[in-house]
């Protein structure tokens, strides 16, 4: 049956994805097979598919499809994350557009809008992943605020609290004035910012003398609690025990002494503002200083500032500078660069803020999570991330787990009218606890704060299988621990470490075996792709333009684990060309007329070579997969299909023009093609499935699909046959190159003579004659004068061109080649004469250089003899 001239990706993608879903190919339930499990890093419900998702989920799909084809019970669990800060910000912005202020709503009213938003937009990214071909078990789709997952989160909070890991207290936290919530240290992005350094004069009380302090934050002077000097600083020894007046408000504050102050830095004096700097806070505790918080939750000045009340902190900074200048207490202003923290979610500048929050003690929890990675029980791929993981886990701080938001898992703590509190799952349980403790339960109300998003997603590998609430259930016992996790390095500590911590605490096991850390997708200029730069293509549009398989191949061709991907649309074009190559190869095989006859000797030799080469490639690919070198696995697949099958094998067996092909040879070619389709399926699922069902392969049962076909297994291969054929390929290429350089028509048959020393070429004779267009093939034992000569491996070959050769040009060509090889020989000799190189290099490296030298010397000798014969 004829096949369309060109491949139509869109048609195939829509057809086969629906077919796979409808026939349950993605569905997984426990059985007696070996499980292979991946849990998807749940994208935020605020998200749409971007290039990072594209890379991450393509890798997961490749792994899951291959495992499925290997006969494993492959289960890929999809889902989404509620993303407290990001989603609440989206809903607040949406309400603002409608003229609704969040403050005017009750909590329940706001959550009604949030759930409405989630239902409308929350699943967009999952439907986009279907376009990518993601073979997830969609019946298992989870959301981090599903009732069962939410219950698991609350149970975990209570468990950790009872175990003594969770506590409540006033601490200095990172405050996001835009999100109006605390964020953890890991959610703060440090950036170098151009700032101003303001030199401010503080008058010493009852004196005309001033102390000058340098600060980047003049808007906080109204919160100053002291001026600190180093006790060893002789410049200020006369000020011990005195006080100064805070400029503009004239509040009296003491001068204190502490070696914390660096005498050489700035003016050697430090303003101490305990409410607005972590180090100042610790200094304030040490010296029992007053804490004056002058900022509202939104970053504006409150009444404690006494001046500029209600002004935004950055506007206040400029106005304070102007006011100081007016009263002649601003000495000077300098340009200054320093690191400033920004909220990872809202990009607002972080304010250090004293706040009552809930915390999780991390010191003991983190130790087993470090051991898993250090012992190799959990492998980070690539290994370079192990050292940064170790550093973080050894220096971990207590985790601020409360967020001042409404969207999220509400903390299960309950307060009475006296603000006494208990931790309990329900109000009824809380009342019972208050009674048991002999406390009032009047005015009982639940904690307003919600939990950090990472607290709930830390349970993800367990909670998606209901392993927290019901650890004995069949799914959890079968699928957990999972196998591979594919995620981004930037959430190694946010998410990966916390999953390991929680997984160990609940089960005493690691939640996964391998963590494949992808790189950042950048443009060809090396810039991170972002909407603001306008350098991030829409993945959906790319798939429409190049086909999904083409984009998948384009992404993976250049994405080694942990290294950034320099993405260029040309990679997708290369992927599309690869799809077209396979399509056209099928059209060629499908279009041959057949004659009932056995294969010729040459065809059998070609089949024997390709079978061994294919088995060699499968072994290479298997090794690449074992080491998570997916880019290399794809490249090996690409080469065995494009180069070996299409460019060589099909050319070797192709019948003469308008002649039929032998039935046995066609059958062999078809069998190879089916193996190729199985090999390429994890990377190119749609094209492979489309061709799998073509009539050439005969009728298929409903479930006879490449998605569940046997993935090619590693088999023995004869390396001698492969190496021999490499020499044959080299001879063919050299003869073609001679034609090209001599401008001889490809139709002109040329005589070839081989001084065969190591290989029996008789079995390759027909192949050489056919593909190199040889008129006569002879085997000689002596050199042929006047012929163009070349080495293929160690075999000397001669092409007698007679009238077709320009002797002078040939002499010039050979002379240039001898000159080049002599230069090459000098560089190799130089290396081998270097004692340090010979002593320190690996033996195989030294041997490789010696082999290079021997090859160059042999070639020079043959070329000199050819030159003499001319």
mmCIF file of N, CA and C in Angstrom, residues 647-748:
data_model
loop_
_atom_site.group_PDB
_atom_site.id
_atom_site.type_symbol
_atom_site.label_atom_id
_atom_site.label_comp_id
_atom_site.label_asym_id
_atom_site.label_seq_id
_atom_site.Cartn_x
_atom_site.Cartn_y
_atom_site.Cartn_z
ATOM 1 N N UNK A 647 22.019 5.271 5.220
ATOM 2 C CA UNK A 647 23.082 5.638 4.275
ATOM 3 C C UNK A 647 23.881 4.444 3.775
ATOM 4 N N UNK A 648 23.949 3.366 4.572
ATOM 5 C CA UNK A 648 24.778 2.235 4.157
ATOM 6 C C UNK A 648 23.980 0.956 3.886
ATOM 7 N N UNK A 649 23.249 0.491 4.874
ATOM 8 C CA UNK A 649 22.572 -0.795 4.687
ATOM 9 C C UNK A 649 21.579 -0.769 3.517
ATOM 10 N N UNK A 650 20.731 0.251 3.480
ATOM 11 C CA UNK A 650 19.737 0.304 2.395
ATOM 12 C C UNK A 650 20.407 0.457 1.031
ATOM 13 N N UNK A 651 21.512 1.193 0.996
ATOM 14 C CA UNK A 651 22.240 1.342 -0.268
ATOM 15 C C UNK A 651 22.874 0.015 -0.694
ATOM 16 N N UNK A 652 23.329 -0.759 0.285
ATOM 17 C CA UNK A 652 23.954 -2.048 -0.017
ATOM 18 C C UNK A 652 22.962 -3.057 -0.584
ATOM 19 N N UNK A 653 21.717 -3.024 -0.097
ATOM 20 C CA UNK A 653 20.739 -4.039 -0.521
ATOM 21 C C UNK A 653 19.803 -3.539 -1.615
ATOM 22 N N UNK A 654 19.843 -2.237 -1.883
ATOM 23 C CA UNK A 654 18.899 -1.644 -2.837
ATOM 24 C C UNK A 654 19.029 -2.312 -4.212
ATOM 25 N N UNK A 655 17.912 -2.734 -4.810
ATOM 26 C CA UNK A 655 17.988 -3.367 -6.141
ATOM 27 C C UNK A 655 18.315 -2.340 -7.226
ATOM 28 N N UNK A 656 18.767 -2.835 -8.351
ATOM 29 C CA UNK A 656 19.032 -1.951 -9.488
ATOM 30 C C UNK A 656 17.740 -1.274 -9.928
ATOM 31 N N UNK A 657 17.889 -0.152 -10.636
ATOM 32 C CA UNK A 657 16.734 0.646 -11.063
ATOM 33 C C UNK A 657 15.681 -0.222 -11.771
ATOM 34 N N UNK A 658 14.442 -0.118 -11.282
ATOM 35 C CA UNK A 658 13.278 -0.833 -11.819
ATOM 36 C C UNK A 658 13.405 -2.359 -11.730
ATOM 37 N N UNK A 659 14.291 -2.819 -10.854
ATOM 38 C CA UNK A 659 14.414 -4.260 -10.613
ATOM 39 C C UNK A 659 13.787 -4.589 -9.261
ATOM 40 N N UNK A 660 13.277 -5.820 -9.105
ATOM 41 C CA UNK A 660 12.677 -6.203 -7.824
ATOM 42 C C UNK A 660 13.745 -6.573 -6.803
ATOM 43 N N UNK A 661 13.340 -6.608 -5.535
ATOM 44 C CA UNK A 661 14.251 -7.026 -4.469
ATOM 45 C C UNK A 661 13.903 -8.453 -4.057
ATOM 46 N N UNK A 662 14.885 -9.188 -3.621
ATOM 47 C CA UNK A 662 14.660 -10.561 -3.180
ATOM 48 C C UNK A 662 13.792 -10.556 -1.913
ATOM 49 N N UNK A 663 12.847 -11.467 -1.853
ATOM 50 C CA UNK A 663 11.885 -11.516 -0.741
ATOM 51 C C UNK A 663 12.584 -11.704 0.604
ATOM 52 N N UNK A 664 13.619 -12.523 0.647
ATOM 53 C CA UNK A 664 14.333 -12.767 1.899
ATOM 54 C C UNK A 664 15.032 -11.498 2.380
ATOM 55 N N UNK A 665 15.590 -10.752 1.454
ATOM 56 C CA UNK A 665 16.278 -9.502 1.800
ATOM 57 C C UNK A 665 15.284 -8.463 2.309
ATOM 58 N N UNK A 666 14.131 -8.368 1.648
ATOM 59 C CA UNK A 666 13.102 -7.416 2.089
ATOM 60 C C UNK A 666 12.632 -7.767 3.495
ATOM 61 N N UNK A 667 12.436 -9.046 3.760
ATOM 62 C CA UNK A 667 11.988 -9.489 5.088
ATOM 63 C C UNK A 667 13.004 -9.085 6.147
ATOM 64 N N UNK A 668 14.279 -9.263 5.810
ATOM 65 C CA UNK A 668 15.339 -8.881 6.749
ATOM 66 C C UNK A 668 15.328 -7.371 6.986
ATOM 67 N N UNK A 669 15.194 -6.602 5.905
ATOM 68 C CA UNK A 669 15.164 -5.130 6.012
ATOM 69 C C UNK A 669 13.973 -4.670 6.858
ATOM 70 N N UNK A 670 12.827 -5.333 6.686
ATOM 71 C CA UNK A 670 11.623 -5.009 7.466
ATOM 72 C C UNK A 670 11.847 -5.304 8.949
ATOM 73 N N UNK A 671 12.453 -6.450 9.230
ATOM 74 C CA UNK A 671 12.708 -6.803 10.632
ATOM 75 C C UNK A 671 13.644 -5.800 11.296
ATOM 76 N N UNK A 672 14.672 -5.401 10.552
ATOM 77 C CA UNK A 672 15.570 -4.375 11.072
ATOM 78 C C UNK A 672 14.803 -3.074 11.324
ATOM 79 N N UNK A 673 13.921 -2.723 10.399
ATOM 80 C CA UNK A 673 13.179 -1.467 10.509
ATOM 81 C C UNK A 673 12.293 -1.486 11.754
ATOM 82 N N UNK A 674 11.676 -2.619 12.029
ATOM 83 C CA UNK A 674 10.840 -2.714 13.228
ATOM 84 C C UNK A 674 11.674 -2.521 14.485
ATOM 85 N N UNK A 675 12.877 -3.086 14.503
ATOM 86 C CA UNK A 675 13.758 -2.896 15.658
ATOM 87 C C UNK A 675 14.173 -1.436 15.802
ATOM 88 N N UNK A 676 14.384 -0.790 14.668
ATOM 89 C CA UNK A 676 14.736 0.632 14.668
ATOM 90 C C UNK A 676 13.591 1.470 15.238
ATOM 91 N N UNK A 677 12.367 1.137 14.842
ATOM 92 C CA UNK A 677 11.202 1.870 15.351
ATOM 93 C C UNK A 677 11.077 1.695 16.865
ATOM 94 N N UNK A 678 11.358 0.483 17.339
ATOM 95 C CA UNK A 678 11.319 0.244 18.788
ATOM 96 C C UNK A 678 12.432 1.023 19.491
ATOM 97 N N UNK A 679 13.599 1.068 18.869
ATOM 98 C CA UNK A 679 14.740 1.768 19.452
ATOM 99 C C UNK A 679 14.493 3.266 19.569
ATOM 100 N N UNK A 680 13.870 3.830 18.558
ATOM 101 C CA UNK A 680 13.682 5.285 18.526
ATOM 102 C C UNK A 680 12.394 5.727 19.234
ATOM 103 N N UNK A 681 11.523 4.779 19.554
ATOM 104 C CA UNK A 681 10.205 5.146 20.111
ATOM 105 C C UNK A 681 10.266 6.041 21.345
ATOM 106 N N UNK A 682 11.111 5.774 22.358
ATOM 107 C CA UNK A 682 11.107 6.659 23.527
ATOM 108 C C UNK A 682 11.375 8.119 23.181
ATOM 109 N N UNK A 683 12.174 8.350 22.142
ATOM 110 C CA UNK A 683 12.487 9.719 21.725
ATOM 111 C C UNK A 683 11.441 10.282 20.763
ATOM 112 N N UNK A 684 10.951 9.448 19.853
ATOM 113 C CA UNK A 684 10.030 9.890 18.799
ATOM 114 C C UNK A 684 8.792 8.978 18.798
ATOM 115 N N UNK A 685 7.925 9.154 19.796
ATOM 116 C CA UNK A 685 6.822 8.202 19.967
ATOM 117 C C UNK A 685 5.788 8.221 18.845
ATOM 118 N N UNK A 686 5.507 9.389 18.291
ATOM 119 C CA UNK A 686 4.411 9.479 17.315
ATOM 120 C C UNK A 686 4.802 8.900 15.953
ATOM 121 N N UNK A 687 5.953 9.312 15.451
ATOM 122 C CA UNK A 687 6.413 8.805 14.150
ATOM 123 C C UNK A 687 6.571 7.289 14.195
ATOM 124 N N UNK A 688 7.165 6.788 15.286
ATOM 125 C CA UNK A 688 7.421 5.342 15.379
ATOM 126 C C UNK A 688 6.114 4.551 15.423
ATOM 127 N N UNK A 689 5.118 5.091 16.131
ATOM 128 C CA UNK A 689 3.830 4.380 16.193
ATOM 129 C C UNK A 689 3.107 4.430 14.852
ATOM 130 N N UNK A 690 3.204 5.552 14.174
ATOM 131 C CA UNK A 690 2.560 5.705 12.863
ATOM 132 C C UNK A 690 3.110 4.672 11.868
ATOM 133 N N UNK A 691 4.420 4.536 11.811
ATOM 134 C CA UNK A 691 5.023 3.600 10.861
ATOM 135 C C UNK A 691 4.852 2.146 11.300
ATOM 136 N N UNK A 692 4.801 1.919 12.596
ATOM 137 C CA UNK A 692 4.626 0.554 13.133
ATOM 138 C C UNK A 692 3.366 -0.113 12.577
ATOM 139 N N UNK A 693 2.364 0.687 12.295
ATOM 140 C CA UNK A 693 1.063 0.148 11.868
ATOM 141 C C UNK A 693 0.878 0.155 10.351
ATOM 142 N N UNK A 694 1.957 0.435 9.618
ATOM 143 C CA UNK A 694 1.853 0.414 8.159
ATOM 144 C C UNK A 694 1.697 -1.026 7.648
ATOM 145 N N UNK A 695 1.030 -1.173 6.500
ATOM 146 C CA UNK A 695 0.706 -2.493 5.945
ATOM 147 C C UNK A 695 1.944 -3.347 5.664
ATOM 148 N N UNK A 696 3.069 -2.699 5.418
ATOM 149 C CA UNK A 696 4.289 -3.439 5.113
ATOM 150 C C UNK A 696 4.597 -4.492 6.179
ATOM 151 N N UNK A 697 4.241 -4.161 7.444
ATOM 152 C CA UNK A 697 4.558 -5.070 8.549
ATOM 153 C C UNK A 697 3.451 -6.094 8.812
ATOM 154 N N UNK A 698 2.421 -6.054 8.002
ATOM 155 C CA UNK A 698 1.336 -7.017 8.169
ATOM 156 C C UNK A 698 0.292 -6.514 9.153
ATOM 157 N N UNK A 699 -0.804 -7.272 9.312
ATOM 158 C CA UNK A 699 -1.886 -6.837 10.205
ATOM 159 C C UNK A 699 -1.437 -6.821 11.668
ATOM 160 N N UNK A 700 -1.958 -5.865 12.432
ATOM 161 C CA UNK A 700 -1.624 -5.748 13.851
ATOM 162 C C UNK A 700 -2.886 -5.946 14.691
ATOM 163 N N UNK A 701 -2.723 -6.590 15.843
ATOM 164 C CA UNK A 701 -3.816 -6.647 16.802
ATOM 165 C C UNK A 701 -3.980 -5.273 17.441
ATOM 166 N N UNK A 702 -5.111 -5.081 18.104
ATOM 167 C CA UNK A 702 -5.425 -3.785 18.721
ATOM 168 C C UNK A 702 -4.336 -3.325 19.693
ATOM 169 N N UNK A 703 -3.749 -4.284 20.427
ATOM 170 C CA UNK A 703 -2.743 -3.946 21.439
ATOM 171 C C UNK A 703 -1.317 -4.102 20.922
ATOM 172 N N UNK A 704 -1.175 -4.494 19.646
ATOM 173 C CA UNK A 704 0.166 -4.660 19.074
ATOM 174 C C UNK A 704 0.678 -3.300 18.626
ATOM 175 N N UNK A 705 1.227 -2.558 19.600
ATOM 176 C CA UNK A 705 1.699 -1.194 19.348
ATOM 177 C C UNK A 705 3.160 -1.091 19.774
ATOM 178 N N UNK A 706 3.865 -0.186 19.142
ATOM 179 C CA UNK A 706 5.283 -0.033 19.468
ATOM 180 C C UNK A 706 5.472 0.473 20.895
ATOM 181 N N UNK A 707 4.483 1.159 21.453
ATOM 182 C CA UNK A 707 4.589 1.674 22.816
ATOM 183 C C UNK A 707 4.818 0.553 23.831
ATOM 184 N N UNK A 708 4.368 -0.673 23.488
ATOM 185 C CA UNK A 708 4.589 -1.812 24.385
ATOM 186 C C UNK A 708 5.402 -2.917 23.709
ATOM 187 N N UNK A 709 6.014 -2.587 22.576
ATOM 188 C CA UNK A 709 6.884 -3.564 21.915
ATOM 189 C C UNK A 709 8.139 -3.767 22.761
ATOM 190 N N UNK A 710 8.847 -4.855 22.511
ATOM 191 C CA UNK A 710 10.080 -5.141 23.249
ATOM 192 C C UNK A 710 11.169 -4.150 22.836
ATOM 193 N N UNK A 711 11.706 -3.431 23.814
ATOM 194 C CA UNK A 711 12.829 -2.548 23.512
ATOM 195 C C UNK A 711 14.039 -3.423 23.185
ATOM 196 N N UNK A 712 14.798 -3.106 22.127
ATOM 197 C CA UNK A 712 15.944 -3.950 21.738
ATOM 198 C C UNK A 712 16.860 -4.259 22.919
ATOM 199 N N UNK A 713 17.130 -5.547 23.091
ATOM 200 C CA UNK A 713 17.963 -5.992 24.210
ATOM 201 C C UNK A 713 19.433 -6.034 23.812
ATOM 202 N N UNK A 714 20.293 -5.897 24.805
ATOM 203 C CA UNK A 714 21.733 -5.991 24.560
ATOM 204 C C UNK A 714 22.080 -7.438 24.196
ATOM 205 N N UNK A 715 22.726 -7.588 23.050
ATOM 206 C CA UNK A 715 23.126 -8.919 22.563
ATOM 207 C C UNK A 715 24.610 -8.870 22.180
ATOM 208 N N UNK A 716 25.244 -10.042 22.089
ATOM 209 C CA UNK A 716 26.666 -10.046 21.681
ATOM 210 C C UNK A 716 26.814 -9.540 20.243
ATOM 211 N N UNK A 717 27.970 -8.998 19.936
ATOM 212 C CA UNK A 717 28.246 -8.562 18.562
ATOM 213 C C UNK A 717 29.703 -8.852 18.236
ATOM 214 N N UNK A 718 29.961 -9.069 16.950
ATOM 215 C CA UNK A 718 31.310 -9.395 16.471
ATOM 216 C C UNK A 718 32.006 -8.101 16.056
ATOM 217 N N UNK A 719 32.941 -7.668 16.882
ATOM 218 C CA UNK A 719 33.624 -6.398 16.624
ATOM 219 C C UNK A 719 34.498 -6.477 15.372
ATOM 220 N N UNK A 720 34.970 -7.678 15.044
ATOM 221 C CA UNK A 720 35.818 -7.850 13.856
ATOM 222 C C UNK A 720 35.045 -7.504 12.594
ATOM 223 N N UNK A 721 33.809 -7.995 12.509
ATOM 224 C CA UNK A 721 32.971 -7.700 11.334
ATOM 225 C C UNK A 721 32.745 -6.199 11.218
ATOM 226 N N UNK A 722 32.479 -5.548 12.347
ATOM 227 C CA UNK A 722 32.223 -4.096 12.341
ATOM 228 C C UNK A 722 33.465 -3.342 11.887
ATOM 229 N N UNK A 723 34.623 -3.739 12.401
ATOM 230 C CA UNK A 723 35.870 -3.044 12.037
ATOM 231 C C UNK A 723 36.238 -3.286 10.577
ATOM 232 N N UNK A 724 36.000 -4.514 10.110
ATOM 233 C CA UNK A 724 36.262 -4.805 8.695
ATOM 234 C C UNK A 724 35.404 -3.924 7.805
ATOM 235 N N UNK A 725 34.130 -3.798 8.184
ATOM 236 C CA UNK A 725 33.243 -3.001 7.329
ATOM 237 C C UNK A 725 33.592 -1.514 7.389
ATOM 238 N N UNK A 726 34.161 -1.075 8.502
ATOM 239 C CA UNK A 726 34.621 0.319 8.577
ATOM 240 C C UNK A 726 35.691 0.573 7.521
ATOM 241 N N UNK A 727 36.547 -0.429 7.274
ATOM 242 C CA UNK A 727 37.572 -0.304 6.235
ATOM 243 C C UNK A 727 36.916 -0.264 4.852
ATOM 244 N N UNK A 728 35.908 -1.109 4.659
ATOM 245 C CA UNK A 728 35.165 -1.110 3.390
ATOM 246 C C UNK A 728 34.531 0.265 3.163
ATOM 247 N N UNK A 729 33.922 0.801 4.217
ATOM 248 C CA UNK A 729 33.307 2.131 4.107
ATOM 249 C C UNK A 729 34.353 3.187 3.766
ATOM 250 N N UNK A 730 35.517 3.048 4.372
ATOM 251 C CA UNK A 730 36.590 4.015 4.122
ATOM 252 C C UNK A 730 37.059 3.956 2.665
ATOM 253 N N UNK A 731 37.176 2.730 2.138
ATOM 254 C CA UNK A 731 37.594 2.570 0.732
ATOM 255 C C UNK A 731 36.569 3.223 -0.192
ATOM 256 N N UNK A 732 35.284 2.957 0.058
ATOM 257 C CA UNK A 732 34.216 3.538 -0.779
ATOM 258 C C UNK A 732 34.270 5.063 -0.707
ATOM 259 N N UNK A 733 34.433 5.578 0.498
ATOM 260 C CA UNK A 733 34.481 7.035 0.673
ATOM 261 C C UNK A 733 35.697 7.640 -0.013
ATOM 262 N N UNK A 734 36.845 6.949 0.061
ATOM 263 C CA UNK A 734 38.068 7.458 -0.580
ATOM 264 C C UNK A 734 37.929 7.480 -2.094
ATOM 265 N N UNK A 735 37.338 6.401 -2.675
ATOM 266 C CA UNK A 735 37.145 6.373 -4.131
ATOM 267 C C UNK A 735 36.205 7.493 -4.555
ATOM 268 N N UNK A 736 35.161 7.691 -3.783
ATOM 269 C CA UNK A 736 34.221 8.788 -4.095
ATOM 270 C C UNK A 736 34.926 10.134 -3.992
ATOM 271 N N UNK A 737 35.785 10.256 -3.005
ATOM 272 C CA UNK A 737 36.515 11.506 -2.807
ATOM 273 C C UNK A 737 37.482 11.767 -3.965
ATOM 274 N N UNK A 738 38.112 10.692 -4.478
ATOM 275 C CA UNK A 738 39.005 10.821 -5.642
ATOM 276 C C UNK A 738 38.212 11.350 -6.833
ATOM 277 N N UNK A 739 37.035 10.780 -7.044
ATOM 278 C CA UNK A 739 36.172 11.258 -8.155
ATOM 279 C C UNK A 739 35.865 12.749 -7.978
ATOM 280 N N UNK A 740 35.547 13.097 -6.754
ATOM 281 C CA UNK A 740 35.142 14.471 -6.477
ATOM 282 C C UNK A 740 36.297 15.443 -6.716
ATOM 283 N N UNK A 741 37.470 15.120 -6.166
ATOM 284 C CA UNK A 741 38.617 16.029 -6.305
ATOM 285 C C UNK A 741 39.151 16.081 -7.732
ATOM 286 N N UNK A 742 39.015 14.989 -8.464
ATOM 287 C CA UNK A 742 39.483 14.950 -9.854
ATOM 288 C C UNK A 742 38.408 15.357 -10.847
ATOM 289 N N UNK A 743 37.235 15.671 -10.287
ATOM 290 C CA UNK A 743 36.092 16.081 -11.115
ATOM 291 C C UNK A 743 35.767 15.023 -12.184
ATOM 292 N N UNK A 744 35.755 13.771 -11.737
ATOM 293 C CA UNK A 744 35.388 12.651 -12.605
ATOM 294 C C UNK A 744 33.922 12.327 -12.363
ATOM 295 N N UNK A 745 33.162 12.121 -13.386
ATOM 296 C CA UNK A 745 31.728 11.839 -13.258
ATOM 297 C C UNK A 745 31.493 10.596 -12.411
ATOM 298 N N UNK A 746 30.481 10.623 -11.521
ATOM 299 C CA UNK A 746 30.145 9.433 -10.716
ATOM 300 C C UNK A 746 29.789 8.223 -11.589
ATOM 301 N N UNK A 747 29.408 8.488 -12.835
ATOM 302 C CA UNK A 747 29.014 7.384 -13.729
ATOM 303 C C UNK A 747 30.220 6.635 -14.298
ATOM 304 N N UNK A 748 31.402 7.265 -14.215
ATOM 305 C CA UNK A 748 32.608 6.626 -14.762
ATOM 306 C C UNK A 748 33.120 5.585 -13.770
#
